[in-house]
Amino acid sequence: MNKIVFIGAGNMSGAIIDGMLSAGTPPASLWTTNRSEDARAAWAAKGVNASADNVQAVAEADVVILGVKPVHINELLASLASHIPKDALVITVAAGVPLENYQYFLPENAICRVMPNTPCLVKTGVSGVFFSDHCGPADHETVTELFQPLGLVHHCQTEAEIDLVIAAAGSAPAYFFLFMEAMIAAAIAQGLDPSDAAAMVKQTALGAARMANDSEHEPAELRRRVTSPGGTTAQAIERFTSENLHGIVASAMVDCTERAQEMAALFKLKHGE
Ligand SMILES: NC(=O)c1ccc[n+]([C@@H]2O[C@H](COP(=O)([O-])OP(=O)(O)OC[C@H]3O[C@@H](n4cnc5c(N)ncnc54)[C@H](OP(=O)(O)O)[C@@H]3O)[C@@H](O)[C@H]2O)c1
């Protein structure tokens, strides 16, 4: 049985662990570390090994998953570098921390950067993955086994592509939430009861997402099919188009990617300092 260790078992690691447990992984093969006692107790109650001792947890690990915030990664790597077994696969979900930081501290390990999004919590997520040169077919298989139960797994060909995944999927749930917020506010302003407005908008978003996912047609065609010429939908779409919705979305996604690149520059190790 492989020993899989999660350093920092918060929201994102928690989603991965839940996915693994529902896919039948024995809880005794999983180890989690957290600073807070409450979090450790919650994992222990599910039969997962829980500890506050990162060094002890990574001993003899086959897979180490780093689930702490990006700002804590470099410090964590420095403290664990000599303790993580050299043949362990190291997976990181931290946004914006470049592969070279991990390779500096763990030059012999296979490393995989994963960019998941929060719908992984409801098993409809997207995870972009990028493997270091040290990763072999078995590592690819392990990462797929871990993230496939949480949704779609996209293999990035370059590390830079991870930033594009951030703009298209990692940050994207927030765009849809924002659109829902705007629609709910507008429906209320037009006179709908707030809870009715929220229920209708959320159900419509869910229905549209399911149709887009299940249909053989692209979203543009699905839109055309509900837009009768001269009708009510056409009037609304005309407003979105004339006020440049496509341009706004394109600029927002460029901003998102550029911020990911700035973060990578910020977290990049500055040797000699
Ligand atoms: N949430 C997202 O949408 C999302 C999407 C993509 C990627 N990510 C990435 O996922 C990572 C985690 O994000 P999150 O949202 O899951 O954050 P989170 O819920 O705050 O989880 C971080 C966990 O790390 C623990 N921790 C911090 N320092 C530690 C240490 N030195 N040793 C052991 N445990 C430690 C914290 O434990 P205590 O609470 O006990 O301190 C906490 O449970 C980030 O790097 C983020 O970039 C998140």
Tab-separated table of C-alpha atoms and ligand atoms in Angstrom:
chain	number	residue	atom	x	y	z
A	1	MET	CA	0.000	0.000	0.000
A	2	ASN	CA	1.470	3.378	-1.022
A	3	LYS	CA	1.950	6.030	1.646
A	4	ILE	CA	0.375	9.296	0.464
A	5	VAL	CA	1.070	12.366	2.585
A	6	PHE	CA	-0.757	15.700	2.436
A	7	ILE	CA	1.180	18.573	3.971
A	8	GLY	CA	-1.517	21.116	4.787
A	9	ALA	CA	-4.933	19.523	4.509
A	10	GLY	CA	-7.266	22.498	3.985
A	11	ASN	CA	-9.895	23.091	1.283
A	12	MET	CA	-8.010	21.855	-1.748
A	13	SER	CA	-6.232	18.883	-0.148
A	14	GLY	CA	-9.523	18.061	1.562
A	15	ALA	CA	-11.285	17.821	-1.814
A	16	ILE	CA	-8.568	15.493	-3.126
A	17	ILE	CA	-8.710	13.307	-0.010
A	18	ASP	CA	-12.512	13.083	-0.202
A	19	GLY	CA	-12.216	12.088	-3.867
A	20	MET	CA	-9.692	9.398	-2.985
A	21	LEU	CA	-11.795	8.044	-0.135
A	22	SER	CA	-14.889	7.846	-2.327
A	23	ALA	CA	-12.797	6.090	-5.000
A	24	GLY	CA	-11.978	3.407	-2.404
A	25	THR	CA	-8.487	4.425	-1.220
A	26	PRO	CA	-7.995	2.968	2.280
A	27	PRO	CA	-7.872	5.883	4.768
A	28	ALA	CA	-4.973	4.212	6.587
A	29	SER	CA	-2.753	4.822	3.522
A	30	LEU	CA	-3.323	8.585	3.795
A	31	TRP	CA	-1.435	10.965	6.066
A	32	THR	CA	-2.321	14.588	6.679
A	33	THR	CA	-0.587	17.337	8.570
A	34	ASN	CA	-2.142	20.552	9.833
A	35	ARG	CA	-1.146	23.103	12.394
A	36	SER	CA	-4.569	23.363	14.017
A	37	GLU	CA	-5.733	20.574	16.261
A	38	ASP	CA	-9.371	20.798	15.096
A	39	ALA	CA	-8.384	20.041	11.507
A	40	ARG	CA	-6.290	17.064	12.614
A	41	ALA	CA	-9.150	15.705	14.730
A	42	ALA	CA	-11.548	15.965	11.773
A	43	TRP	CA	-9.222	13.869	9.565
A	44	ALA	CA	-8.527	11.354	12.324
A	45	ALA	CA	-12.298	10.860	12.701
A	46	LYS	CA	-12.355	9.697	9.044
A	47	GLY	CA	-9.614	7.143	9.728
A	48	VAL	CA	-6.878	9.206	8.033
A	49	ASN	CA	-3.541	9.481	9.865
A	50	ALA	CA	-3.277	13.054	11.148
A	51	SER	CA	-0.287	14.742	12.684
A	52	ALA	CA	1.352	18.098	13.322
A	53	ASP	CA	4.804	16.739	12.516
A	54	ASN	CA	5.639	17.297	8.826
A	55	VAL	CA	9.079	15.681	9.064
A	56	GLN	CA	7.733	12.503	10.612
A	57	ALA	CA	4.819	12.389	8.158
A	58	VAL	CA	7.002	12.453	5.014
A	59	ALA	CA	9.265	9.624	6.227
A	60	GLU	CA	9.018	6.722	3.760
A	61	ALA	CA	6.327	8.560	1.758
A	62	ASP	CA	5.621	7.427	-1.804
A	63	VAL	CA	3.678	10.569	-2.712
A	64	VAL	CA	3.863	13.958	-0.967
A	65	ILE	CA	1.177	16.531	-1.791
A	66	LEU	CA	1.928	20.111	-0.791
A	67	GLY	CA	-1.386	21.832	0.006
A	68	VAL	CA	-0.254	24.963	1.847
A	69	LYS	CA	-0.686	28.540	0.602
A	70	PRO	CA	1.867	29.698	-2.014
A	71	VAL	CA	3.453	32.137	0.421
A	72	HIS	CA	4.431	29.210	2.703
A	73	ILE	CA	5.881	26.927	0.023
A	74	ASN	CA	9.529	28.041	-0.005
A	75	GLU	CA	9.816	27.862	3.773
A	76	LEU	CA	8.150	24.434	3.801
A	77	LEU	CA	10.466	23.129	1.067
A	78	ALA	CA	13.519	24.346	2.988
A	79	SER	CA	12.352	22.536	6.130
A	80	LEU	CA	11.460	19.260	4.365
A	81	ALA	CA	14.113	19.043	1.632
A	82	SER	CA	16.345	16.597	3.487
A	83	HIS	CA	13.436	14.497	4.777
A	84	ILE	CA	11.318	13.802	1.693
A	85	PRO	CA	12.493	10.477	0.189
A	86	LYS	CA	14.282	11.045	-3.127
A	87	ASP	CA	12.060	8.534	-4.900
A	88	ALA	CA	8.810	10.153	-3.704
A	89	LEU	CA	6.571	11.874	-6.240
A	90	VAL	CA	5.980	15.443	-5.030
A	91	ILE	CA	2.737	17.087	-6.150
A	92	THR	CA	2.037	20.751	-5.511
A	93	VAL	CA	-1.263	22.569	-5.916
A	94	ALA	CA	0.181	25.985	-5.036
A	95	ALA	CA	-0.688	28.693	-7.567
A	96	GLY	CA	2.146	30.803	-8.907
A	97	VAL	CA	5.157	28.966	-7.441
A	98	PRO	CA	7.453	27.926	-10.321
A	99	LEU	CA	8.730	24.380	-10.761
A	100	GLU	CA	12.314	25.567	-10.401
A	101	ASN	CA	11.715	26.344	-6.694
A	102	TYR	CA	10.798	22.706	-6.045
A	103	GLN	CA	13.669	21.468	-8.205
A	104	TYR	CA	16.125	23.648	-6.270
A	105	PHE	CA	15.164	22.021	-2.958
A	106	LEU	CA	14.338	18.549	-4.326
A	107	PRO	CA	16.683	18.084	-7.320
A	108	GLU	CA	16.203	14.318	-7.552
A	109	ASN	CA	12.449	14.075	-7.062
A	110	ALA	CA	9.722	13.713	-9.664
A	111	ILE	CA	7.574	16.838	-9.289
A	112	CYS	CA	4.143	17.649	-10.657
A	113	ARG	CA	2.429	21.046	-10.555
A	114	VAL	CA	-1.343	20.791	-10.455
A	115	MET	CA	-3.775	23.680	-10.846
A	116	PRO	CA	-7.180	22.513	-9.626
A	117	ASN	CA	-10.302	24.652	-9.221
A	118	THR	CA	-12.890	24.719	-6.427
A	119	PRO	CA	-15.586	22.715	-8.283
A	120	CYS	CA	-13.250	19.790	-7.453
A	121	LEU	CA	-15.094	19.996	-4.128
A	122	VAL	CA	-18.231	18.783	-5.957
A	123	LYS	CA	-16.328	16.465	-8.299
A	124	THR	CA	-16.896	18.648	-11.384
A	125	GLY	CA	-13.549	20.414	-11.272
A	126	VAL	CA	-10.760	21.020	-13.752
A	127	SER	CA	-7.133	20.239	-12.894
A	128	GLY	CA	-4.303	21.370	-15.169
A	129	VAL	CA	-1.192	19.230	-14.599
A	130	PHE	CA	2.426	19.764	-15.602
A	131	PHE	CA	5.176	17.206	-14.968
A	132	SER	CA	8.889	17.787	-14.386
A	133	ASP	CA	11.415	15.884	-16.526
A	134	HIS	CA	11.990	13.392	-13.691
A	135	CYS	CA	8.395	12.115	-13.937
A	136	GLY	CA	7.788	8.793	-15.638
A	137	PRO	CA	4.648	6.910	-16.766
A	138	ALA	CA	3.957	5.653	-13.210
A	139	ASP	CA	3.925	9.267	-11.940
A	140	HIS	CA	1.520	10.287	-14.713
A	141	GLU	CA	-0.727	7.391	-13.702
A	142	THR	CA	-0.631	8.345	-10.005
A	143	VAL	CA	-1.569	11.965	-10.713
A	144	THR	CA	-4.396	10.909	-13.031
A	145	GLU	CA	-5.700	8.460	-10.387
A	146	LEU	CA	-5.664	11.223	-7.773
A	147	PHE	CA	-7.314	13.988	-9.793
A	148	GLN	CA	-9.617	12.169	-12.229
A	149	PRO	CA	-12.239	11.459	-9.512
A	150	LEU	CA	-12.467	15.247	-9.030
A	151	GLY	CA	-13.301	16.074	-12.658
A	152	LEU	CA	-11.452	16.832	-15.889
A	153	VAL	CA	-7.650	16.465	-15.974
A	154	HIS	CA	-5.838	18.599	-18.563
A	155	HIS	CA	-2.191	17.787	-19.350
A	156	CYS	CA	-0.202	20.998	-19.938
A	157	GLN	CA	2.604	20.776	-22.513
A	158	THR	CA	4.562	23.662	-20.988
A	159	GLU	CA	4.725	25.185	-17.524
A	160	ALA	CA	3.496	28.501	-18.970
A	161	GLU	CA	0.274	26.731	-19.928
A	162	ILE	CA	-0.529	26.379	-16.202
A	163	ASP	CA	-1.088	30.171	-16.143
A	164	LEU	CA	-3.568	29.819	-19.008
A	165	VAL	CA	-5.366	27.107	-17.030
A	166	ILE	CA	-5.574	29.543	-14.101
A	167	ALA	CA	-7.363	32.081	-16.351
A	168	ALA	CA	-9.621	29.531	-18.061
A	169	ALA	CA	-10.469	27.302	-15.086
A	170	GLY	CA	-8.648	27.983	-11.783
A	171	SER	CA	-10.053	31.487	-11.337
A	172	ALA	CA	-13.032	30.994	-13.631
A	173	PRO	CA	-15.620	29.770	-11.094
A	174	ALA	CA	-15.500	33.334	-9.724
A	175	TYR	CA	-16.407	34.775	-13.151
A	176	PHE	CA	-19.538	32.633	-13.275
A	177	PHE	CA	-20.395	33.533	-9.665
A	178	LEU	CA	-20.007	37.220	-10.571
A	179	PHE	CA	-22.331	36.807	-13.552
A	180	MET	CA	-24.851	35.097	-11.283
A	181	GLU	CA	-24.538	37.914	-8.724
A	182	ALA	CA	-25.202	40.490	-11.449
A	183	MET	CA	-28.237	38.587	-12.761
A	184	ILE	CA	-29.697	38.098	-9.277
A	185	ALA	CA	-29.269	41.809	-8.495
A	186	ALA	CA	-30.886	42.798	-11.805
A	187	ALA	CA	-33.815	40.416	-11.310
A	188	ILE	CA	-34.407	41.829	-7.819
A	189	ALA	CA	-34.195	45.379	-9.188
A	190	GLN	CA	-36.889	44.451	-11.711
A	191	GLY	CA	-39.158	43.281	-8.868
A	192	LEU	CA	-38.527	39.573	-8.287
A	193	ASP	CA	-38.422	38.252	-4.740
A	194	PRO	CA	-34.700	37.864	-3.742
A	195	SER	CA	-34.865	34.169	-2.910
A	196	ASP	CA	-36.869	33.404	-6.057
A	197	ALA	CA	-34.348	35.399	-8.120
A	198	ALA	CA	-31.394	33.501	-6.592
A	199	ALA	CA	-33.079	30.100	-7.041
A	200	MET	CA	-33.937	30.790	-10.695
A	201	VAL	CA	-30.516	32.146	-11.627
A	202	LYS	CA	-28.628	29.275	-9.953
A	203	GLN	CA	-30.893	26.638	-11.520
A	204	THR	CA	-30.550	28.279	-14.934
A	205	ALA	CA	-26.737	28.340	-14.609
A	206	LEU	CA	-26.769	24.661	-13.685
A	207	GLY	CA	-29.101	23.786	-16.572
A	208	ALA	CA	-27.081	25.786	-19.100
A	209	ALA	CA	-23.814	24.203	-17.890
A	210	ARG	CA	-25.330	20.718	-18.151
A	211	MET	CA	-26.655	21.423	-21.647
A	212	ALA	CA	-23.297	22.827	-22.779
A	213	ASN	CA	-21.503	19.821	-21.321
A	214	ASP	CA	-23.862	17.131	-22.626
A	215	SER	CA	-24.732	18.573	-26.038
A	216	GLU	CA	-22.945	17.744	-29.287
A	217	HIS	CA	-23.244	21.478	-30.126
A	218	GLU	CA	-20.896	24.275	-29.112
A	219	PRO	CA	-22.164	26.977	-26.701
A	220	ALA	CA	-22.469	29.462	-29.593
A	221	GLU	CA	-24.927	27.146	-31.379
A	222	LEU	CA	-26.902	26.508	-28.170
A	223	ARG	CA	-27.165	30.269	-27.741
A	224	ARG	CA	-28.372	30.726	-31.333
A	225	ARG	CA	-31.037	28.069	-30.737
A	226	VAL	CA	-32.609	30.045	-27.869
A	227	THR	CA	-32.322	33.373	-29.669
A	228	SER	CA	-35.278	33.938	-32.003
A	229	PRO	CA	-34.720	36.900	-34.347
A	230	GLY	CA	-36.483	39.974	-32.985
A	231	GLY	CA	-37.353	38.183	-29.729
A	232	THR	CA	-36.635	38.894	-26.071
A	233	THR	CA	-33.357	36.918	-25.861
A	234	ALA	CA	-32.087	38.631	-29.018
A	235	GLN	CA	-32.699	41.982	-27.352
A	236	ALA	CA	-30.632	41.002	-24.289
A	237	ILE	CA	-27.829	39.471	-26.386
A	238	GLU	CA	-27.698	42.624	-28.519
A	239	ARG	CA	-27.021	44.641	-25.353
A	240	PHE	CA	-24.216	42.281	-24.217
A	241	THR	CA	-22.656	42.396	-27.677
A	242	SER	CA	-22.920	46.144	-28.211
A	243	GLU	CA	-21.369	46.726	-24.781
A	244	ASN	CA	-18.484	44.410	-25.702
A	245	LEU	CA	-18.933	41.433	-23.363
A	246	HIS	CA	-16.362	39.444	-25.387
A	247	GLY	CA	-13.813	42.245	-25.048
A	248	ILE	CA	-14.361	42.536	-21.289
A	249	VAL	CA	-13.939	38.776	-20.800
A	250	ALA	CA	-10.808	38.711	-22.977
A	251	SER	CA	-9.225	41.605	-21.033
A	252	ALA	CA	-10.117	40.034	-17.674
A	253	MET	CA	-8.488	36.741	-18.669
A	254	VAL	CA	-5.346	38.497	-19.893
A	255	ASP	CA	-5.186	40.347	-16.548
A	256	CYS	CA	-5.558	37.034	-14.730
A	257	THR	CA	-2.728	35.377	-16.671
A	258	GLU	CA	-0.468	38.398	-16.195
A	259	ARG	CA	-1.123	38.304	-12.433
A	260	ALA	CA	-0.145	34.608	-12.372
A	261	GLN	CA	3.106	35.542	-14.137
A	262	GLU	CA	3.742	38.357	-11.640
A	263	MET	CA	3.159	35.948	-8.748
A	264	ALA	CA	5.617	33.470	-10.260
A	265	ALA	CA	8.229	36.263	-10.381
A	266	LEU	CA	7.417	37.165	-6.770
A	267	PHE	CA	7.729	33.618	-5.391
A	268	LYS	CA	10.694	32.668	-7.584
A	269	LEU	CA	13.747	31.970	-5.431
A	270	LYS	CA	16.273	34.758	-5.542
A	271	HIS	CA	19.563	32.940	-5.195
A	272	GLY	CA	22.300	34.713	-3.352
A	273	GLU	CA	19.972	36.951	-1.335
B	1	LIG	N1	-8.896	26.979	-3.029
B	1	LIG	C1	-8.738	27.078	-4.353
B	1	LIG	O1	-9.619	27.454	-5.136
B	1	LIG	C2	-7.446	26.678	-4.968
B	1	LIG	C3	-7.384	26.451	-6.362
B	1	LIG	C4	-6.174	26.057	-6.911
B	1	LIG	C5	-5.062	25.927	-6.100
B	1	LIG	N2	-5.154	26.177	-4.777
B	1	LIG	C6	-3.946	26.066	-3.971
B	1	LIG	O2	-4.179	25.182	-2.909
B	1	LIG	C7	-3.335	25.553	-1.834
B	1	LIG	C8	-4.140	25.517	-0.564
B	1	LIG	O3	-5.252	26.360	-0.698
B	1	LIG	P1	-6.537	26.103	0.210
B	1	LIG	O4	-7.604	26.953	-0.352
B	1	LIG	O5	-6.757	24.633	0.375
B	1	LIG	O6	-5.999	26.734	1.582
B	1	LIG	P2	-6.379	26.340	3.073
B	1	LIG	O7	-7.773	25.820	3.153
B	1	LIG	O8	-5.995	27.490	3.929
B	1	LIG	O9	-5.407	25.124	3.385
B	1	LIG	C9	-4.064	25.282	3.724
B	1	LIG	C10	-3.785	24.320	4.858
B	1	LIG	O10	-2.388	24.328	5.082
B	1	LIG	C11	-2.192	24.134	6.476
B	1	LIG	N3	-0.826	24.570	6.791
B	1	LIG	C12	-0.284	25.798	6.620
B	1	LIG	N4	1.021	25.779	6.953
B	1	LIG	C13	1.300	24.511	7.314
B	1	LIG	C14	2.473	23.857	7.738
B	1	LIG	N5	3.632	24.498	7.864
B	1	LIG	N6	2.402	22.546	8.030
B	1	LIG	C15	1.239	21.869	7.902
B	1	LIG	N7	0.086	22.439	7.501
B	1	LIG	C16	0.122	23.741	7.217
B	1	LIG	C17	-3.261	24.933	7.126
B	1	LIG	O11	-3.502	24.335	8.374
B	1	LIG	P3	-4.001	25.159	9.640
B	1	LIG	O12	-5.327	25.704	9.252
B	1	LIG	O13	-4.059	24.145	10.707
B	1	LIG	O14	-2.993	26.235	9.854
B	1	LIG	C18	-4.447	24.720	6.166
B	1	LIG	O15	-5.266	23.636	6.565
B	1	LIG	C19	-2.782	26.938	-2.164
B	1	LIG	O16	-1.409	26.830	-2.477
B	1	LIG	C20	-3.563	27.395	-3.343
B	1	LIG	O17	-2.776	28.164	-4.250
B	1	LIG	C21	-6.315	26.520	-4.186
